[in-house]
Short mmCIF file of C-alpha atoms and ligand atoms in Angstrom, two decimals:
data_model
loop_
_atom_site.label_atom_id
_atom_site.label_comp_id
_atom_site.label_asym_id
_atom_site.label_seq_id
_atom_site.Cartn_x
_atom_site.Cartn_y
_atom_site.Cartn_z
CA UNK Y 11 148.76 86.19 85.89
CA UNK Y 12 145.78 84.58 87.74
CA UNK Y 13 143.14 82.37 85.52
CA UNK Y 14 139.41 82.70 86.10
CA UNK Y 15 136.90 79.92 85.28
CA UNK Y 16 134.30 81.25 83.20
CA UNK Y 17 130.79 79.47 82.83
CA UNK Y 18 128.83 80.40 80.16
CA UNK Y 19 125.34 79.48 78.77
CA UNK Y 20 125.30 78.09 75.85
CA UNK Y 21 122.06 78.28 73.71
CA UNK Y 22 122.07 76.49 70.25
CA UNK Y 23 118.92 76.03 68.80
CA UNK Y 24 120.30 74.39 65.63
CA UNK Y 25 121.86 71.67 67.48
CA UNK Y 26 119.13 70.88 70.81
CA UNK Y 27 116.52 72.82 72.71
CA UNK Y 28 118.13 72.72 75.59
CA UNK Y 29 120.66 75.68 77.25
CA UNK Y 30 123.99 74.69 78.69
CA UNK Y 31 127.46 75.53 80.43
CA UNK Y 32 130.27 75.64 79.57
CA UNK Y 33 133.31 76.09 81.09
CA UNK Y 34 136.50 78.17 80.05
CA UNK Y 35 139.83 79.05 81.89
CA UNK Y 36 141.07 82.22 81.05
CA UNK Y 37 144.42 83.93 82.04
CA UNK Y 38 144.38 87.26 83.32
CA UNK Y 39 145.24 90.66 84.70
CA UNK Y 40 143.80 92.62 87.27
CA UNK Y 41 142.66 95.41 84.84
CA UNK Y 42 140.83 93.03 82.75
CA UNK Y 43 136.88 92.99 82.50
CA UNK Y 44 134.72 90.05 81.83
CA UNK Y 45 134.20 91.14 78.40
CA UNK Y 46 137.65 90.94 78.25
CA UNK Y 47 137.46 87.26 79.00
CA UNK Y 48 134.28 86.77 76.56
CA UNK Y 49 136.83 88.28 73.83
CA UNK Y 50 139.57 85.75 74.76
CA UNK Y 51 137.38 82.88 74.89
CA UNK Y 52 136.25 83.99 71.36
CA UNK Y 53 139.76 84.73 69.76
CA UNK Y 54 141.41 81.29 71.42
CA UNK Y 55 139.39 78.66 73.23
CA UNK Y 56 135.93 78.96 71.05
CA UNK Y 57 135.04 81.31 68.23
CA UNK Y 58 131.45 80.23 68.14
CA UNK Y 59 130.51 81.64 71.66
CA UNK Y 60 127.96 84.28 71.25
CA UNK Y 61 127.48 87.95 72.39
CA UNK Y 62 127.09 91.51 72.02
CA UNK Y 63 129.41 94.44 72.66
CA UNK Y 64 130.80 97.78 71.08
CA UNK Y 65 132.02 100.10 72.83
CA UNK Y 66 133.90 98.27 75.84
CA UNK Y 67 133.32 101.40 78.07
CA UNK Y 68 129.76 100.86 79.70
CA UNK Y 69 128.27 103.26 76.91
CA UNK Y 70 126.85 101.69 74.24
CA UNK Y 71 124.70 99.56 76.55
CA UNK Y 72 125.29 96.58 74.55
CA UNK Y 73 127.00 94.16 76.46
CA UNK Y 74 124.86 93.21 79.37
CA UNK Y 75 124.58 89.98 81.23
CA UNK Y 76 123.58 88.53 84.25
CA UNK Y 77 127.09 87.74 85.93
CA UNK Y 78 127.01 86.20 88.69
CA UNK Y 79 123.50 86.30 89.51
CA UNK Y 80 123.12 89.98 88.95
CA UNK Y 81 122.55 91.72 85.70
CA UNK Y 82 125.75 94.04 84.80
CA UNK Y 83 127.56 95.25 81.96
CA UNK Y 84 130.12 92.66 81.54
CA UNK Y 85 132.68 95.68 80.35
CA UNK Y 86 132.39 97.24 84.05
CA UNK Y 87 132.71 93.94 86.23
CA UNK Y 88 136.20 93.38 86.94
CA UNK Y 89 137.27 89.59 86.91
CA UNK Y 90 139.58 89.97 90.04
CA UNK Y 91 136.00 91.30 91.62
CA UNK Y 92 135.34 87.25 91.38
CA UNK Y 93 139.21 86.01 92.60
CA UNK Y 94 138.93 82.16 93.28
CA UNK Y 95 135.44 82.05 92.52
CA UNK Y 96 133.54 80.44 89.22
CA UNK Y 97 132.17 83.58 87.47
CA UNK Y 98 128.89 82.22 86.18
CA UNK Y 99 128.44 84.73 82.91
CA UNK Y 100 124.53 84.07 81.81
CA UNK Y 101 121.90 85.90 79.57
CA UNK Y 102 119.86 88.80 80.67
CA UNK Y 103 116.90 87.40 82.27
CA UNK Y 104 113.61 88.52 81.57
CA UNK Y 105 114.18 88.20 77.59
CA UNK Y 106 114.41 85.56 75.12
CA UNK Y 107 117.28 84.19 74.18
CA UNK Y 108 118.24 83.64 70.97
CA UNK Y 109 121.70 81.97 70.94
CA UNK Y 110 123.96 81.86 73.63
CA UNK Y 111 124.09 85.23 75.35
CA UNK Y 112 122.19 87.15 72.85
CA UNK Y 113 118.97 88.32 74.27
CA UNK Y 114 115.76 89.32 71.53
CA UNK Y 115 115.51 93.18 72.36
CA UNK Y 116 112.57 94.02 70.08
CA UNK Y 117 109.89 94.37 72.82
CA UNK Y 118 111.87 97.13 74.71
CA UNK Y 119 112.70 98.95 71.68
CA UNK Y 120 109.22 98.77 71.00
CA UNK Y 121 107.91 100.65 74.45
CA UNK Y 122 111.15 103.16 73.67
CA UNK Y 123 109.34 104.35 70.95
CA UNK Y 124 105.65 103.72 72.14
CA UNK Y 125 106.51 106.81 75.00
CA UNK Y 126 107.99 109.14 71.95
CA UNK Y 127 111.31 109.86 73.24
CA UNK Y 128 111.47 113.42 71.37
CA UNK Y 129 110.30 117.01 72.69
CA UNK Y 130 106.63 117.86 71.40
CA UNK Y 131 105.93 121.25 70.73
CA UNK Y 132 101.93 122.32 70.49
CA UNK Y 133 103.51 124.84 67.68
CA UNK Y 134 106.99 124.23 66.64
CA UNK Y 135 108.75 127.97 66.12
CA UNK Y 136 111.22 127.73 62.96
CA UNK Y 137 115.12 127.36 64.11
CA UNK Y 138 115.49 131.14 63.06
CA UNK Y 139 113.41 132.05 66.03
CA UNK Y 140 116.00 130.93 68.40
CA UNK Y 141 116.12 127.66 70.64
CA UNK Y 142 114.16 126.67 73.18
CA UNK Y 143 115.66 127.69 76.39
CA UNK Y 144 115.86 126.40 79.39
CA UNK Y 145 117.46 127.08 83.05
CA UNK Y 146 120.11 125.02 85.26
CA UNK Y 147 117.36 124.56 87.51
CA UNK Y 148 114.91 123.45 84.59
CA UNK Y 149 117.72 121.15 83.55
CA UNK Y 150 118.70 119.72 86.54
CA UNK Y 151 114.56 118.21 87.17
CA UNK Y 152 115.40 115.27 84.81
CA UNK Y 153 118.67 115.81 83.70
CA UNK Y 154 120.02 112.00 85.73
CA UNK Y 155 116.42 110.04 83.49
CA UNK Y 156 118.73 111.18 80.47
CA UNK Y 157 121.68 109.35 81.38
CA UNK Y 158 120.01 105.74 79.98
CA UNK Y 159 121.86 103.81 77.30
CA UNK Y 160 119.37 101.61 76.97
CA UNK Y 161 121.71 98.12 78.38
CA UNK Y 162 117.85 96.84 79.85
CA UNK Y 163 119.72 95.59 82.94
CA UNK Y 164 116.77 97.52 84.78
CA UNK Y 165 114.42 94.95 83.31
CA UNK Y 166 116.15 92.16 83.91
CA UNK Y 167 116.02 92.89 87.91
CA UNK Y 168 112.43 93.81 87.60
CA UNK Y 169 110.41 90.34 88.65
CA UNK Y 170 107.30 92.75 87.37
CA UNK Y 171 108.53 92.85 83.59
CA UNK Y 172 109.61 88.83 84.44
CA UNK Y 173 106.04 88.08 85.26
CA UNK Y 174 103.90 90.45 83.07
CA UNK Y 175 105.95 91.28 79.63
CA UNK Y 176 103.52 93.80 78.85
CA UNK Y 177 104.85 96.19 81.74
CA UNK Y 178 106.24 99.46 80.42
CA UNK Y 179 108.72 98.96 82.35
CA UNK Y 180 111.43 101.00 84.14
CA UNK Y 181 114.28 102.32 81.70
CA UNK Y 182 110.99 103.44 79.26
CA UNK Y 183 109.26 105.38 81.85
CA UNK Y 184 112.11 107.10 82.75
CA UNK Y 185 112.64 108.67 79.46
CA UNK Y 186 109.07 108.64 79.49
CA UNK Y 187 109.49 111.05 82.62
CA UNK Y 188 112.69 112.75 81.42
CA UNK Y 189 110.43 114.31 79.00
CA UNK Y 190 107.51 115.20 80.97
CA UNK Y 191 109.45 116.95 83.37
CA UNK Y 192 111.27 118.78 80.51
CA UNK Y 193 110.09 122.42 80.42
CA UNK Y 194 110.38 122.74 76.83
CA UNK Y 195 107.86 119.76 76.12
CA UNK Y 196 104.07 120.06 75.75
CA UNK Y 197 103.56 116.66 75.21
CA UNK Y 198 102.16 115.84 78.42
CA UNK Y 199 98.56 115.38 77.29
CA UNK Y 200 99.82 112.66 74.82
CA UNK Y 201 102.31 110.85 76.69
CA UNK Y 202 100.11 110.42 80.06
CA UNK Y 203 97.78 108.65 78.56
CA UNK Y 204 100.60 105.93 77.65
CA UNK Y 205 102.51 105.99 80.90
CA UNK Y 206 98.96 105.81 83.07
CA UNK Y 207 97.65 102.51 80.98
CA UNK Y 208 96.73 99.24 82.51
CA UNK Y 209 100.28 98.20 82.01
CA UNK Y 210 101.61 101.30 82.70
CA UNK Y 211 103.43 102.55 85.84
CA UNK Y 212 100.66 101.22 88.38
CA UNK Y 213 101.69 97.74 87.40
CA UNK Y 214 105.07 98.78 89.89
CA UNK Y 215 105.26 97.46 93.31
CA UNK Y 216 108.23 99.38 94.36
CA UNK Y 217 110.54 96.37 94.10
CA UNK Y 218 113.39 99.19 93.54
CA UNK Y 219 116.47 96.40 92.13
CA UNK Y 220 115.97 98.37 88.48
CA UNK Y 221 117.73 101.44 90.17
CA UNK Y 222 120.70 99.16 92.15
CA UNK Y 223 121.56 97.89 88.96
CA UNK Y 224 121.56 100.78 86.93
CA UNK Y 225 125.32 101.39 85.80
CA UNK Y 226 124.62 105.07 84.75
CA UNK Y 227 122.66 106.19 88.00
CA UNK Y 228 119.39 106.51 86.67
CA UNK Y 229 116.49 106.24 89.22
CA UNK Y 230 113.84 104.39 87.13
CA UNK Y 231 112.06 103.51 90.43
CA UNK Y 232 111.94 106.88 91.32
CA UNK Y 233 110.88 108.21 87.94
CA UNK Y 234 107.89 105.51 88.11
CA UNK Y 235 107.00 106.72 91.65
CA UNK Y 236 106.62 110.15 90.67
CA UNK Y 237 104.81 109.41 87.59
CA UNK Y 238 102.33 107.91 89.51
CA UNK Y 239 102.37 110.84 91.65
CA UNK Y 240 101.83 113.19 88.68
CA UNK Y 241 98.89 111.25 86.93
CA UNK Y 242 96.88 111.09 90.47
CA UNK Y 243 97.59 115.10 91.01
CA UNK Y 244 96.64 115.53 87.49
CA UNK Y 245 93.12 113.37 87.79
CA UNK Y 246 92.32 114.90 91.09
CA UNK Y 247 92.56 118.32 89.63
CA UNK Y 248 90.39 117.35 86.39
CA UNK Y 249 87.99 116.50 88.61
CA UNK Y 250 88.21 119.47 91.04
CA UNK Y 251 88.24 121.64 88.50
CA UNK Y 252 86.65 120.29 85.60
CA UNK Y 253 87.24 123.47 83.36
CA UNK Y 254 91.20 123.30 82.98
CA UNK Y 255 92.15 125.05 85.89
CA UNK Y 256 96.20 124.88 85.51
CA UNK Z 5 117.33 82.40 49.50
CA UNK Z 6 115.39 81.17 52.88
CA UNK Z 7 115.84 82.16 55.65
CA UNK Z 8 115.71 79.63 58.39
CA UNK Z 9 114.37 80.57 61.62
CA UNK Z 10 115.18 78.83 65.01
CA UNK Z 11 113.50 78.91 68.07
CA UNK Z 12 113.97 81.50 71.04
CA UNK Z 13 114.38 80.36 74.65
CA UNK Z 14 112.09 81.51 76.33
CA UNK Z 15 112.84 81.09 80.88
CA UNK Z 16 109.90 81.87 83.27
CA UNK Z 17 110.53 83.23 86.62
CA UNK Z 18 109.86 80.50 88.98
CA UNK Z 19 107.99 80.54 92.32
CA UNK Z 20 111.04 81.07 94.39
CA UNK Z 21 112.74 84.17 92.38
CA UNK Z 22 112.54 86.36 95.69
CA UNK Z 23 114.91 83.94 97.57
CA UNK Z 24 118.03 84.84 94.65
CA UNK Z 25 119.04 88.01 96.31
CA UNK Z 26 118.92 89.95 99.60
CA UNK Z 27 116.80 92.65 97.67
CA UNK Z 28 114.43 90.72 96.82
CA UNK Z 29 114.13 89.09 100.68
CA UNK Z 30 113.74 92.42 101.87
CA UNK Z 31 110.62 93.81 99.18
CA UNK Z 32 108.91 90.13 99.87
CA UNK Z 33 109.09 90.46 103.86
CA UNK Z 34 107.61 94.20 103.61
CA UNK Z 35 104.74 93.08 101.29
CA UNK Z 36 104.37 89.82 103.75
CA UNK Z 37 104.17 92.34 106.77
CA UNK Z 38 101.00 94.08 105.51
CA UNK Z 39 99.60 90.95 105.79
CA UNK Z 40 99.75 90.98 109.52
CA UNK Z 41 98.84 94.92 109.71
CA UNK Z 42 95.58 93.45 107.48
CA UNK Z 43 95.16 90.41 110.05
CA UNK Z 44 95.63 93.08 113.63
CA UNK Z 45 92.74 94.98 112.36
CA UNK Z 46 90.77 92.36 111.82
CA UNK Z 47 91.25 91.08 115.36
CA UNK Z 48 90.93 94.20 116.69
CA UNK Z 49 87.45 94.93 115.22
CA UNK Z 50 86.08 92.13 116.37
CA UNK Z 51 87.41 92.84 119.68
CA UNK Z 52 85.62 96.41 119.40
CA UNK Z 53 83.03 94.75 118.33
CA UNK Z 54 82.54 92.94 121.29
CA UNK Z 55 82.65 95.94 123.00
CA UNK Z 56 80.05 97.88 121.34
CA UNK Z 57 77.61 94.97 121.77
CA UNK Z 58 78.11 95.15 125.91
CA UNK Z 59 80.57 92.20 126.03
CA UNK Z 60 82.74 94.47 127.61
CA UNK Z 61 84.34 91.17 130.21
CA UNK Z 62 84.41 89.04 126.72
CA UNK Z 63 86.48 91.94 125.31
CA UNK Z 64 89.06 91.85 128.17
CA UNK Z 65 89.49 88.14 128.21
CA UNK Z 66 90.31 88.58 124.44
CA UNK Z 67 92.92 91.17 125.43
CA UNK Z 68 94.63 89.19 128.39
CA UNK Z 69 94.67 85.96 126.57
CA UNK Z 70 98.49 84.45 125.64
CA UNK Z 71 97.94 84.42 122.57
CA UNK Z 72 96.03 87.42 121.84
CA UNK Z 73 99.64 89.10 123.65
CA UNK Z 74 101.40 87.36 121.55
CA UNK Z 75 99.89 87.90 118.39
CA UNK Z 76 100.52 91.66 118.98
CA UNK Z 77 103.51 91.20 119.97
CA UNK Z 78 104.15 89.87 116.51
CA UNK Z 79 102.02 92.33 114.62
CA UNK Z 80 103.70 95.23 116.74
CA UNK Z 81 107.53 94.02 114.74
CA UNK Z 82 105.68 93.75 111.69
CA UNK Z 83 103.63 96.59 111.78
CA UNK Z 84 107.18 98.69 112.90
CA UNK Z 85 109.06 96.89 109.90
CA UNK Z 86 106.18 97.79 107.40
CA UNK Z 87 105.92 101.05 108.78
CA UNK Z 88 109.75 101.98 108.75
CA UNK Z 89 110.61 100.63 105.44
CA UNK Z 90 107.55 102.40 103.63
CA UNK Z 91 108.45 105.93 105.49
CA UNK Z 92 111.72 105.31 104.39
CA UNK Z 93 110.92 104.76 100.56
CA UNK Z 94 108.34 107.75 101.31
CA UNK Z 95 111.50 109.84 101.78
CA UNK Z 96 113.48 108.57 98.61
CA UNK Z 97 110.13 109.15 96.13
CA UNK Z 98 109.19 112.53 97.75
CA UNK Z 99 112.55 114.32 99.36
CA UNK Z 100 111.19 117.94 100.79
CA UNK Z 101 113.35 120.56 98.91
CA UNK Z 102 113.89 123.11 101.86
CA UNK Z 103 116.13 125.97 100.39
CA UNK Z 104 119.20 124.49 99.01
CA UNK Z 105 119.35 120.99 100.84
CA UNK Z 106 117.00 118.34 100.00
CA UNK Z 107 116.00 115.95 102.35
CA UNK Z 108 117.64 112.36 103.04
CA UNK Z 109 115.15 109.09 103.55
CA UNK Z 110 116.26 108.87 107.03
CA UNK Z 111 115.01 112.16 107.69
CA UNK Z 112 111.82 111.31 106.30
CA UNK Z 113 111.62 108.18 108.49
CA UNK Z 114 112.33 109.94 111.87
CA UNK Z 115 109.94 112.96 110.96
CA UNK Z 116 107.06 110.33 109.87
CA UNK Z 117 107.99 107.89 112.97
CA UNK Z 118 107.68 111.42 115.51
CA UNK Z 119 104.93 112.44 114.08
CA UNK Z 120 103.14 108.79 113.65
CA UNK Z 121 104.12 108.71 118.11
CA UNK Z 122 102.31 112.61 118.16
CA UNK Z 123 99.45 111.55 116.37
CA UNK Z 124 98.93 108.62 118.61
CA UNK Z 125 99.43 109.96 121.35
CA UNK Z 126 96.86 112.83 120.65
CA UNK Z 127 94.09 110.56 119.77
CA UNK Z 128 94.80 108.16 123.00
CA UNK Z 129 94.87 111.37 124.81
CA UNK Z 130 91.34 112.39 123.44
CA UNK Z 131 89.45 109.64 123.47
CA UNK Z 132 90.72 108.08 126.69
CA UNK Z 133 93.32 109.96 128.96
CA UNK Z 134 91.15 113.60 128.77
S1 LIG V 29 117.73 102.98 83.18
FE1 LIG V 29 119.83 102.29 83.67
S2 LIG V 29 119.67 100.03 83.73
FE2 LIG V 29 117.83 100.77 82.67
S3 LIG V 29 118.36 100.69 80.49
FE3 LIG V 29 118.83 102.78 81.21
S4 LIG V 29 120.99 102.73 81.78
FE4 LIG V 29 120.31 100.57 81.63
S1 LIG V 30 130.49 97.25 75.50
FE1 LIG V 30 129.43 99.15 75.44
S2 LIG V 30 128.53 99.24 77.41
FE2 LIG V 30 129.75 97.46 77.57
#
């Protein structure tokens, strides 16, 4: 068995302002994670480290970090990735911390629901009617945007988000797109306004890191750039052809 | 029962966040670029300015000076790196669907880059070669 040094931030706002490392040794094997090592650390060196996690298979989305300088589920990085190194094991960036690794998620979960991640019907048909159908073409347009559990790494690499917190952000305008370019929505009159604010996708520079990080292969940079595309088709042709010409 | 509340930590990018990975190097020198595409136009309409005002021997001693050569020499890598990695992320936002295949960014770069040397070429060709 090889041993990995861990440092971890520490953040303990009932004992001093200030964030910390700290530094653990932990034994292991090569199939071992560095969640794995978070759980060790907790069960036998120090049961009052902090941190989220569920699922342990990169699909809850809850145990996200910035390991080694990049942000990453910690249940998908292998520690042997890291053999003879220091793995430095920090919170995501971008978001405050509130003890140890524990990042405050409210403001994403906040622009989740702000695009209204559900499929808006101008008249919903009762279920007896049949579903709403759709083709593998149809599905296949934004089928990858509904991949996303939600693990924010994509805001954490976005310096955007980092600098203006009031950015919609990546993984939300992805689902924001996921439904637009769902054929069974009709929602688009509602949801461009939200997605073409001040803060909306213009704020995006085409920095791109939110897609290298994603761990499920979403494109939020992509979904951004075509928003953008959309909403300046869509103005053009309001004012070409002021009377609704579709 | 209260509840007591403790503060959040709250970290601020600093100036330098572009330097922490290779990424971010490589969106920072493209956005840095434009700043010399900005700064050859410039130049260059005051040179054509120059021109137009019957300078014409002012305007050629602007184009043989060192440093005006080497100043495009500069802008000319700059301009190129701007122009490449844009065309490039042109053909990741907006791949052309052409029956089955879709296209890959590399294929968007060449086609822009042959057609950027047609279009050149065509408007040299008009205004000066004809
Ligand atoms: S888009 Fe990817 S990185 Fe962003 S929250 Fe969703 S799964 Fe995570
Ligand atoms: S623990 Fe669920 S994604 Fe890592």
């Amino acid at each position: 068995m090889d041993t990995a040094t861990i440092r971890v931030t520490r953040y303990r706002p009932e004992t001093g302002p200030e964030p910390f490392f700290q530094e653990y040794k932990v034994p292991y094997r090569n199939d071992m994670v560095v969640l794995d090592a978070l759980n060790y650390i907790k069960a036998n060196l120090d049961g009052s480290l902090t941190y989220r996690w569920s699922c342990r298979m990169g699909v809850c989305g809850s145990c996200g970090a910035n390991v080694d300088g990049t942000p990453k589920l910690t249940c998908a990085s292998f520690l042997h990735e890291f053999k003879g190194r220091t793995i430095n094991v920090e919170p995501l960036p971008n978001f405050p911390v509130i003890k140890d690794l524990v990042v405050n998620m409210e403001d994403f979960m906040r622009k989740l629901v702000k695009i209204k991640p559900w499929i808006i019907r101008e008249k919903e048909t009762p279920p007896e009617q049949g579903e709403y159908q759709q083709s593998a073409e149809e599905l296949e347009r934004y089928q990858q945007f509904s991949s996303c559990i939600n693990c924010m790494l994509c805001y954490s690499a976005c310096p955007i988000y980092g600098l203006n917190e009031k950015f919609l952000g990546p993984a939300a305008t992805a689902l924001a797109y996921r439904y637009i370019e769902d054929s069974r929505d009709q929602g688009k009159n509602v949801r461009f306004p939200i997605v073409h604010e001040m803060e909306g996708v213009w704020e995006c520079t085409l920095v791109g890191e939110c897609s290298v990080v994603c761990p499920k292969g979403v494109d939020p940079m992509l979904a951004i750039q075509k928003t953008k595309i959309l909403g300046a088709t869509n103005a053009l042709r309001s004012i070409l052809m002021p009377r609704g010409g579709r | 029962m209260t509840e007591k509340t403790f503060p959040e930590l709250r970290r601020k990018l600093t100036s330098g966040w572009w330097t922490s990975n290779r990424h971010y190097v490589q969106y920072m020198v493209r956005e840095w670029t434009s700043l010399f595409v900005a700064l050859f136009s410039l130049v260059y309409i005051y040179g054509l300015s120059l021109l137009a005002t019957g300078s014409r021997s002012a305007f050629l001693n602007l184009l043989k000076s060192p440093a005006m050569i080497a100043f495009s020499f500069i802008a000319l890598i700059f301009t190129l790196y701007h122009a490449v990695t844009w065309f490039y992320l042109l053909g990741q936002v907006v791949p052309v669907k052409i029956g089955k295949t879709t296209s890959k960014p590399w294929q968007a770069l060449v086609a822009n880059l042959v057609l950027l040397i047609i279009v050149s070429y065509l408007v040299i060709w008009l205004l000066v070669l004809r």
